[in-house]
Coordinates of C-alpha atoms in Angstrom, one line a residue:
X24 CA -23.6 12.8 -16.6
X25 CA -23.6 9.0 -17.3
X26 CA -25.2 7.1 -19.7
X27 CA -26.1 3.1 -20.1
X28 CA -25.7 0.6 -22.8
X29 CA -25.4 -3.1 -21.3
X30 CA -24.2 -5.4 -23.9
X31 CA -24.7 -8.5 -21.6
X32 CA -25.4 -8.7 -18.0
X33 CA -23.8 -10.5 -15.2
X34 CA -26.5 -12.3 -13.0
X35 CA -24.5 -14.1 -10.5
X36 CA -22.6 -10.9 -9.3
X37 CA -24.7 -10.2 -5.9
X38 CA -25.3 -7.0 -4.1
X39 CA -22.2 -4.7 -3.0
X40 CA -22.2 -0.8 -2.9
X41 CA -23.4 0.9 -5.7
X42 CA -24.4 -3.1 -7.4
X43 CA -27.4 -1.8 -8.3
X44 CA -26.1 1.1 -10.2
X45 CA -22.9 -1.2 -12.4
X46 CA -23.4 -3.9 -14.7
X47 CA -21.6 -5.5 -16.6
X48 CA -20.8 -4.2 -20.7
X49 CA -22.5 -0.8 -18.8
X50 CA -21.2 2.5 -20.9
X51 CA -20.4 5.3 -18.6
X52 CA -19.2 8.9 -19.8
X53 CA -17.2 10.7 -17.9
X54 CA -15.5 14.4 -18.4
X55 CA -12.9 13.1 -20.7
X56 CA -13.7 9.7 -21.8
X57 CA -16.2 7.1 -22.1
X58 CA -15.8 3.7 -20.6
X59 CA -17.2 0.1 -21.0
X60 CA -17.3 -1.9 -17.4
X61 CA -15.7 -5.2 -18.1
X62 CA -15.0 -6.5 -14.9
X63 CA -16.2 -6.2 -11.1
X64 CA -12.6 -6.5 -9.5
X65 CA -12.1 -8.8 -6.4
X66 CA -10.7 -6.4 -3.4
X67 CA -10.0 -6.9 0.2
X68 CA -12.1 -6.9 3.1
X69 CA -10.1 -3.7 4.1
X70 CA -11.5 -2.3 1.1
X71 CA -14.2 -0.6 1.4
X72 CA -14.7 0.4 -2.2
X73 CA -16.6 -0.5 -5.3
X74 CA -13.8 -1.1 -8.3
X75 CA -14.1 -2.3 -11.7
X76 CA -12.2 -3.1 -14.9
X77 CA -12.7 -0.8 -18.0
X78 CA -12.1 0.3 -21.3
X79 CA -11.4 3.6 -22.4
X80 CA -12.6 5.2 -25.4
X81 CA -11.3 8.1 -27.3
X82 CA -13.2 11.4 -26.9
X83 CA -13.0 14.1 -29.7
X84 CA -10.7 16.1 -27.5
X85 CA -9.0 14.2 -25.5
X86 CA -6.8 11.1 -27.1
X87 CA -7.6 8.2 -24.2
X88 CA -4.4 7.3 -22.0
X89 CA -4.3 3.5 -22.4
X90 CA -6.7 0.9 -23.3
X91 CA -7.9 0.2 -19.6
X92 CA -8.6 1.7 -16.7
X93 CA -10.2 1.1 -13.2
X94 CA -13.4 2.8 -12.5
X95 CA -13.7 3.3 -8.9
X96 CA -16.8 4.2 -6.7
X97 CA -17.9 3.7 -2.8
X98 CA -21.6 3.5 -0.9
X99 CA -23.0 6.4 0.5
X100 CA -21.5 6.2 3.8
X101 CA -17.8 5.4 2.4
X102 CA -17.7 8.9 0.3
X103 CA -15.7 10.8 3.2
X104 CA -12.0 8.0 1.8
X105 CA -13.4 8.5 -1.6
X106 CA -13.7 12.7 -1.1
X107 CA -10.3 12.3 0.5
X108 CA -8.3 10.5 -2.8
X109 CA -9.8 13.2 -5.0
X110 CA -8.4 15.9 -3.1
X111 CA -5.4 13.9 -2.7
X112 CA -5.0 14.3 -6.5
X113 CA -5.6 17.4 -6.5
X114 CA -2.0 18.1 -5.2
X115 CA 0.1 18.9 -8.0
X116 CA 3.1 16.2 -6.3
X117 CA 0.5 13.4 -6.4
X118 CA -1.5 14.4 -9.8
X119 CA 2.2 14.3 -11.6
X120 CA 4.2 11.9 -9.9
X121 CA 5.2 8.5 -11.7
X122 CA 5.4 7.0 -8.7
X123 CA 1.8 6.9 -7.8
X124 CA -1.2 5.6 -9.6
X125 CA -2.5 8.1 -12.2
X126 CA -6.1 9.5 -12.0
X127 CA -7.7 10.1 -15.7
X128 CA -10.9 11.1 -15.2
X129 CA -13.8 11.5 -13.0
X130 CA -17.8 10.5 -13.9
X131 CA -20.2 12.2 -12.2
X132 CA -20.7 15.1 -9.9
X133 CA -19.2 14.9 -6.5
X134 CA -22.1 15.2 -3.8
X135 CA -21.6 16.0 0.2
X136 CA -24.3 15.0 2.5
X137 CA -24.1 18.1 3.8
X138 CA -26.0 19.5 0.7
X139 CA -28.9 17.5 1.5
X140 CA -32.0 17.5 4.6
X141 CA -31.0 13.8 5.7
X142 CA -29.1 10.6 5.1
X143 CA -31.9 8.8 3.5
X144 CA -31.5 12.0 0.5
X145 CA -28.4 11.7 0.2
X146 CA -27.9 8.2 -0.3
X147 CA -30.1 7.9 -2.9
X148 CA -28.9 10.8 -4.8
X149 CA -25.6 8.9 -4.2
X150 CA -27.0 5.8 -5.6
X151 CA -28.9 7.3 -8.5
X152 CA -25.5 8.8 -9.8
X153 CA -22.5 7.4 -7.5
X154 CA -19.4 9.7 -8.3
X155 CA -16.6 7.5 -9.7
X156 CA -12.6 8.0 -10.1
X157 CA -11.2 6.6 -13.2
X158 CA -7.4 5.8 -12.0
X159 CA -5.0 3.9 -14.2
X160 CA -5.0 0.2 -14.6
X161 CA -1.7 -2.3 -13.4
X162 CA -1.5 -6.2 -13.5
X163 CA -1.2 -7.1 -10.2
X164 CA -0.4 -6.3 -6.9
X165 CA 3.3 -6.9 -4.6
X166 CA 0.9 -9.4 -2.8
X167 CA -0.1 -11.2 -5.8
X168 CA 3.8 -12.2 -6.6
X169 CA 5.4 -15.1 -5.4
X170 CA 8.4 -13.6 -3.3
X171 CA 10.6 -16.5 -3.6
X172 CA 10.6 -15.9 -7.2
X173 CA 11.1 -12.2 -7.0
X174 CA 12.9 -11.1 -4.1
X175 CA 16.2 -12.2 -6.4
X176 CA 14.8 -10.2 -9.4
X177 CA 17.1 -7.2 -9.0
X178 CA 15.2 -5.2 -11.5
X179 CA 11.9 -5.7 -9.9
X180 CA 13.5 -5.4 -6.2
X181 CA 15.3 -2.0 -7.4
X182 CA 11.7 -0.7 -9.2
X183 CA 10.1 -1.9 -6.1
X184 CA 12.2 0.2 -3.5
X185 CA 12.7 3.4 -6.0
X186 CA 8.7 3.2 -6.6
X187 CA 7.8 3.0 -2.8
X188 CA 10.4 5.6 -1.7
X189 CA 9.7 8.3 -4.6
X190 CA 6.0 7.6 -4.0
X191 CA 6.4 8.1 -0.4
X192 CA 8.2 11.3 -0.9
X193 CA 5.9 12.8 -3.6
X194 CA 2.7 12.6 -0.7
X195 CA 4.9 14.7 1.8
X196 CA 5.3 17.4 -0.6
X197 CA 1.8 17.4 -1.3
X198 CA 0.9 18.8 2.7
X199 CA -0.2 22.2 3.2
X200 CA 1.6 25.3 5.1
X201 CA 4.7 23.1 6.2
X202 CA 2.9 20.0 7.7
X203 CA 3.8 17.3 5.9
X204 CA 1.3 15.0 3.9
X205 CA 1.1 10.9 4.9
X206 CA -0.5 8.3 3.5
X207 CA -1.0 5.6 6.2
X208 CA -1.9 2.8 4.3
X209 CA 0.8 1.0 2.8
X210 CA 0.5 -2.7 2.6
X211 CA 1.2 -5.5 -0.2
X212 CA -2.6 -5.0 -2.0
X213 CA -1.7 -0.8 -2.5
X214 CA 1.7 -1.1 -4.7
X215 CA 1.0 -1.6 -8.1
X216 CA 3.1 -3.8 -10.4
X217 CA 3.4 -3.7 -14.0
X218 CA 5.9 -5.4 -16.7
X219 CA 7.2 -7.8 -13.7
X220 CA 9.0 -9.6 -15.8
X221 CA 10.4 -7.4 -18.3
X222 CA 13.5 -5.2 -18.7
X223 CA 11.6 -2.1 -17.0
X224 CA 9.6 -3.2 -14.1
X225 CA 6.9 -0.5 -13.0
X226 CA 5.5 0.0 -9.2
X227 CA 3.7 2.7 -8.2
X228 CA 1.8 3.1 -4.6
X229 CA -2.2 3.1 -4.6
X230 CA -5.3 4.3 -2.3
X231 CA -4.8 7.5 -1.1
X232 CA -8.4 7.3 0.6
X233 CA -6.5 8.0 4.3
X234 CA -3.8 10.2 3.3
X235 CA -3.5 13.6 5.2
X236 CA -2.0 15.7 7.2
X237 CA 0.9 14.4 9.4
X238 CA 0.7 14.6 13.5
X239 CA -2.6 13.0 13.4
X240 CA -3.7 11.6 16.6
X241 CA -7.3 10.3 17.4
X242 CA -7.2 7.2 16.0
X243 CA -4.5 4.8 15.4
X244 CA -3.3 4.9 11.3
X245 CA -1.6 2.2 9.4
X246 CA -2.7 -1.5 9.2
X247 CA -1.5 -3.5 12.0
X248 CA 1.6 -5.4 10.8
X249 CA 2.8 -2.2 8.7
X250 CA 1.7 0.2 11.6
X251 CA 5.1 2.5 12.7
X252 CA 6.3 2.5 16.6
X253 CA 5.3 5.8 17.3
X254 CA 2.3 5.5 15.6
X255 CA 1.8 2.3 18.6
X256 CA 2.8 4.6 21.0
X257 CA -0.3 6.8 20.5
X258 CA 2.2 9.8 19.0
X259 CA 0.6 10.1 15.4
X260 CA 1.4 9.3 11.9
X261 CA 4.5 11.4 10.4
X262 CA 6.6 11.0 7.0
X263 CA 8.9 9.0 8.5
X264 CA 6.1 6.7 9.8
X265 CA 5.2 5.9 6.2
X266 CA 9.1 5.0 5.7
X267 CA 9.0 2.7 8.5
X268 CA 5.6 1.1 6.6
X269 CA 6.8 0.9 3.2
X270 CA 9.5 -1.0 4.6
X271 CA 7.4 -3.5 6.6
X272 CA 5.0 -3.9 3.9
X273 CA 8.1 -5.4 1.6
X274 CA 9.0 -7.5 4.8
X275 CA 5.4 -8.9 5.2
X276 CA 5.5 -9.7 1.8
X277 CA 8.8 -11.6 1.8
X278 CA 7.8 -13.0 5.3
X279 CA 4.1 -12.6 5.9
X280 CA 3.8 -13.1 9.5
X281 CA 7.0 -11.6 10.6
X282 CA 4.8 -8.4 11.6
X283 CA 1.2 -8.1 12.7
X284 CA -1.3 -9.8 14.1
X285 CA -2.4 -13.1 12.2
X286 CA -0.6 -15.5 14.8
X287 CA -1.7 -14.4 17.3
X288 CA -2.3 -17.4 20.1
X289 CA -5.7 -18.3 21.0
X290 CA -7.1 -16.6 23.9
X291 CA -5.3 -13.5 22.8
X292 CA -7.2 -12.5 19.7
X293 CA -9.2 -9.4 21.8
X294 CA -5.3 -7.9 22.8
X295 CA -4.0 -8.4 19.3
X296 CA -2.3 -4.7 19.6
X297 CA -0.4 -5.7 22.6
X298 CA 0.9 -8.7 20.3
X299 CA 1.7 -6.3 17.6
X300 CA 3.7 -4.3 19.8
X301 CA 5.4 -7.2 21.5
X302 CA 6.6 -8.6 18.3
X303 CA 8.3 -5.4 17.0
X304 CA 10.2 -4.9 19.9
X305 CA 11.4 -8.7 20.2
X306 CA 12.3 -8.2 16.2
X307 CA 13.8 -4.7 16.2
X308 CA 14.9 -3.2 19.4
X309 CA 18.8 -3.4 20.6
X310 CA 20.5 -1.7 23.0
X311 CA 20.9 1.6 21.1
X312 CA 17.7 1.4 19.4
X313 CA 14.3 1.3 21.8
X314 CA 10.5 1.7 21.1
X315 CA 9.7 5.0 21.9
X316 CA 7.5 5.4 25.3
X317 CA 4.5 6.1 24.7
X318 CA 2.4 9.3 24.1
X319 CA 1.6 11.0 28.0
X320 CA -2.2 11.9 25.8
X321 CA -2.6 8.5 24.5
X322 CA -5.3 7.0 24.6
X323 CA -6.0 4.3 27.9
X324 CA -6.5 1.8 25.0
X325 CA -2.6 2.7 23.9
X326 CA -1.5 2.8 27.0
X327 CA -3.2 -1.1 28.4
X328 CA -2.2 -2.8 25.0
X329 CA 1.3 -1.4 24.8
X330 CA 1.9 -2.3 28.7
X331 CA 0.6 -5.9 27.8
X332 CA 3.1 -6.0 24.8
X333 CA 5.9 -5.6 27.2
X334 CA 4.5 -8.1 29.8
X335 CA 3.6 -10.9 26.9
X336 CA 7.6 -10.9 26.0
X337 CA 8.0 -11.9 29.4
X338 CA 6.2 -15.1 29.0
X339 CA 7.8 -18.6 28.9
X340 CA 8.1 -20.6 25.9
X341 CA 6.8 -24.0 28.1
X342 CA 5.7 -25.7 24.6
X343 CA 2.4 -25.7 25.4
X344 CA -0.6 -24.5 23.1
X345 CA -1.7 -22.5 26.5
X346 CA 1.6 -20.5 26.5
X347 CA 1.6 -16.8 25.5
X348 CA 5.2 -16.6 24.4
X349 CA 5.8 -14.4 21.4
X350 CA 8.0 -16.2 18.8
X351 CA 9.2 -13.1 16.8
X352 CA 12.7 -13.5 15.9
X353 CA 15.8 -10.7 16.0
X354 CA 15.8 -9.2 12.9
X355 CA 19.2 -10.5 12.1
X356 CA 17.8 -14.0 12.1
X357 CA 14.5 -12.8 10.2
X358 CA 16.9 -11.6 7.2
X359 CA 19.0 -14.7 7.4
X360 CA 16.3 -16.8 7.0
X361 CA 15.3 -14.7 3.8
X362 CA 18.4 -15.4 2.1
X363 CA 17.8 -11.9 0.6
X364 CA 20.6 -10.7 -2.1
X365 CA 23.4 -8.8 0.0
X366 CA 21.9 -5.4 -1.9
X367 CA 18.2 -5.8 -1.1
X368 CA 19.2 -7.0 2.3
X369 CA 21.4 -3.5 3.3
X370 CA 18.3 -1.4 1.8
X371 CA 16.1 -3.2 3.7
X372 CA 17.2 -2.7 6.9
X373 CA 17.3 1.5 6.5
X374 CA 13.9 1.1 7.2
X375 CA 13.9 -0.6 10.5
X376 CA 14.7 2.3 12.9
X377 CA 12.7 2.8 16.3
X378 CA 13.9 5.8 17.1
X379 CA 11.9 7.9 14.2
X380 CA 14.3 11.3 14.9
X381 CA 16.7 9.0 13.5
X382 CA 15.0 7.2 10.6
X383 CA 15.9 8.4 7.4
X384 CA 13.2 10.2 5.5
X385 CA 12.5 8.9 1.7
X386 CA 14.6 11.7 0.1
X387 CA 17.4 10.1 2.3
X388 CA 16.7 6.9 1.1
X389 CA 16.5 7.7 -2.2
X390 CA 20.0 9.0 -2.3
X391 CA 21.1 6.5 -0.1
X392 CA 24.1 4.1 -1.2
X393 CA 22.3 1.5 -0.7
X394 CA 19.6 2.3 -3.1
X395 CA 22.3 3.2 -5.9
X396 CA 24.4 0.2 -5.2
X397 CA 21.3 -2.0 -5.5
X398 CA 20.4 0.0 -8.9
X399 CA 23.2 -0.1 -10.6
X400 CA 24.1 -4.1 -9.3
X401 CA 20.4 -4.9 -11.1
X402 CA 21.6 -2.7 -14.5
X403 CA 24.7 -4.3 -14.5
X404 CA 22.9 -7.9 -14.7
X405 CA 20.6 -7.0 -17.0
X406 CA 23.8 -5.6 -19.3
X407 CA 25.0 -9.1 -18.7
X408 CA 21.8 -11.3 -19.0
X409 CA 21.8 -13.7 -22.6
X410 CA 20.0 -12.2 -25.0
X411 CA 20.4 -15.5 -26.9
X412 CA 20.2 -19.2 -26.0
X413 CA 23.7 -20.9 -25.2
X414 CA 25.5 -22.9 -27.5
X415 CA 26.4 -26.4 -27.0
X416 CA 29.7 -25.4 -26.2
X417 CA 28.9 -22.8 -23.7
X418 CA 26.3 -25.0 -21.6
X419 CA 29.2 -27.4 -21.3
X420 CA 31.8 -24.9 -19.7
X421 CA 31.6 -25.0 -15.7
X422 CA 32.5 -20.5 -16.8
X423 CA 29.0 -20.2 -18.7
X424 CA 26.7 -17.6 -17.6
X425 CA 29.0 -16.4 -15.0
X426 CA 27.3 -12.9 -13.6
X427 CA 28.7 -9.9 -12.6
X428 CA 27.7 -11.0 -9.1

């Protein structure tokens, strides 16, 4: 059941899903705890959710988790992503993991359209009492951090990769029978980042609205400039296919149009797949590593836009706006230009495999020597970091503040 108390309104908010239900200084009540809306969060345009800022009170039984927390709802016709993150937590792997955004509570009963004569029922049961998730609140987003000043931060870079893999690895236990679990939407906006700064950065992945089963085929997963090369090639989404996007989502953010489809050249914008496609294999194939062929069921979609990917790398760079030369760059020369920390640079590249038999899976990763080197390089410089300002006598020796590194 939910209950309303609006201690002020906010009248230049306009209508989204579920507006007309969520106010501002609105009391909700749901299982566990009661909340207060404080805030309508800004989301994406990918987002296709209803999510605001709250605080938690304390219930007589249960003592409240934090002091915040985000309430989380969609319209009528976006319930199938939000049915899809509750089960997701239902999954003892995701409920418990530290890797992956807690869920606290839920407000409401959860309603199927099935259990109704029509649409037009069911969306207004839905927007008489919309079913929320109350998921635990972080202060920002990778995307929302400026990667020159982070990508040397060997603390956050090492929370960052142990966060993402763990995170990663936690979903593919949570599959059923022995098919694995994926969650096909990594990207920038979906890891969470708390204590950025401090001596024990937090990340933890988000939005588990299009996780499921792996091997799934009928639609291409993934957004575009995270999206693995089998997934391309029409062969579905598996573990390893959330590696490879993990990984790209930390190159986007360090390089955002590395990957995907943003610069794309005009005239192009309606075969912005086939640019995709072209652009990964100018940046990661060699000789020993090729994008896989693609899927003899594909799709004819798959099949046009990943012929046209391999016909637009055979374009001429004539230096006119009319040309349809890809400018990707060998990922050697990507990672160069990055000037990433020799430790963040070797992880990175484990990602980065075509060939998805031979891309590692998370648990390999996470006991990878690159991950521990990176670790205990960033413990070693925090052991090492001043914990005091210099002395006169310090700042003027050309040895002060000389690092472990």
């Amino acid at each position: 059941m939910c209950t309303i108390d609006v201690d002020s309104e906010d009248s230049t908010q306009k209508s989204s899903p579920n507006m007309n239900f969520f106010r501002v200084g609105q009391r909700l009540v749901g299982r566990k705890f009661s909340y207060r809306l404080l805030t309508k969060l800004k989301t994406s345009e990918s987002v296709a959710s209803t999510v605001w800022k709250a605080e938690i009170f304390d219930s007589g039984k249960y003592k409240r988790p934090a002091t915040h927390a985000i309430v989380k709802t969609a319209n009528w016709d976006r319930y199938p992503w939000l049915e899809r993150e509750r089960d997701a937590y239902r999954r003892p792997s995701i409920r418990n993991s530290p890797h992956i955004r807690r869920m606290y509570d839920e407000i409401n009963d959860f309603q199927r359209a099935k259990d109704f004569e029509d649409k037009a029922a069911f969306k207004d049961a839905v927007e008489k009492q919309p079913y929320c998730l109350v998921l635990e609140f972080m202060s920002t987003t990778l995307k929302e951090l400026d990667p020159e000043k982070y990508k040397n931060n060997l603390l956050f870079m090492a929370a960052l990769f142990r966060g993402m893999i763990e995170g990663t690895q936690d979903i593919k236990k949570a599959g059923i029978k022995n098919n694995d679990a994926v969650w096909t939407d990594a990207k920038p906006e979906n890891m969470l980042c708390s204590d950025v700064d401090g001596p024990s950065p937090v990340v933890k992945i988000s939005d588990l609205g299009l996780a499921g089963p792996a091997g799934f085929k009928k639609q291409l997963l993934q957004p575009e400039a995270m999206r693995a090369p089998e997934v391309w090639a029409g062969r579905g989404c598996i573990h390893v296919s959330d590696v490879w996007s993990i990984g790209a989502a930390v190159l986007v953010w360090l390089k955002h149009n590395v990957l995907g489809p943003q610069d794309v050249k005009d005239g192009l914008q309606a075969f912005s797949d086939a640019w995709c496609i072209a652009k990964i294999i100018r940046t990661f194939e060699t000789k020993d590593d090729k994008m896989p062929d693609v899927d003899e069921d594909a799709a004819k979609h798959v099949k046009s836009m990943y012929k046209l990917g391999r016909k637009l790398l055979t374009q001429p760079d004539d230096g006119t706006p009319e040309s349809m030369h890809v400018t990707a760059r060998p990922f050697d020369e990507v990672l160069r230009g990055l000037a990433l920390l020799p430790q963040v640079e070797a992880l990175l590249r484990r990602f980065f495999v075509l060939n998805s038999q031979r891309r590692p899976t998370a648990e390999t990763l996470f006991s990878s020597q690159e991950l521990e080197s990176l670790h205990i390089v960033a413990q070693l410089g925090a052991l090492n970091a001043p914990t005091n300002p210099p002395t006169q006598s310090e700042v003027a020796s050309p040895m002060a503040g000389l690092s472990v590194f």
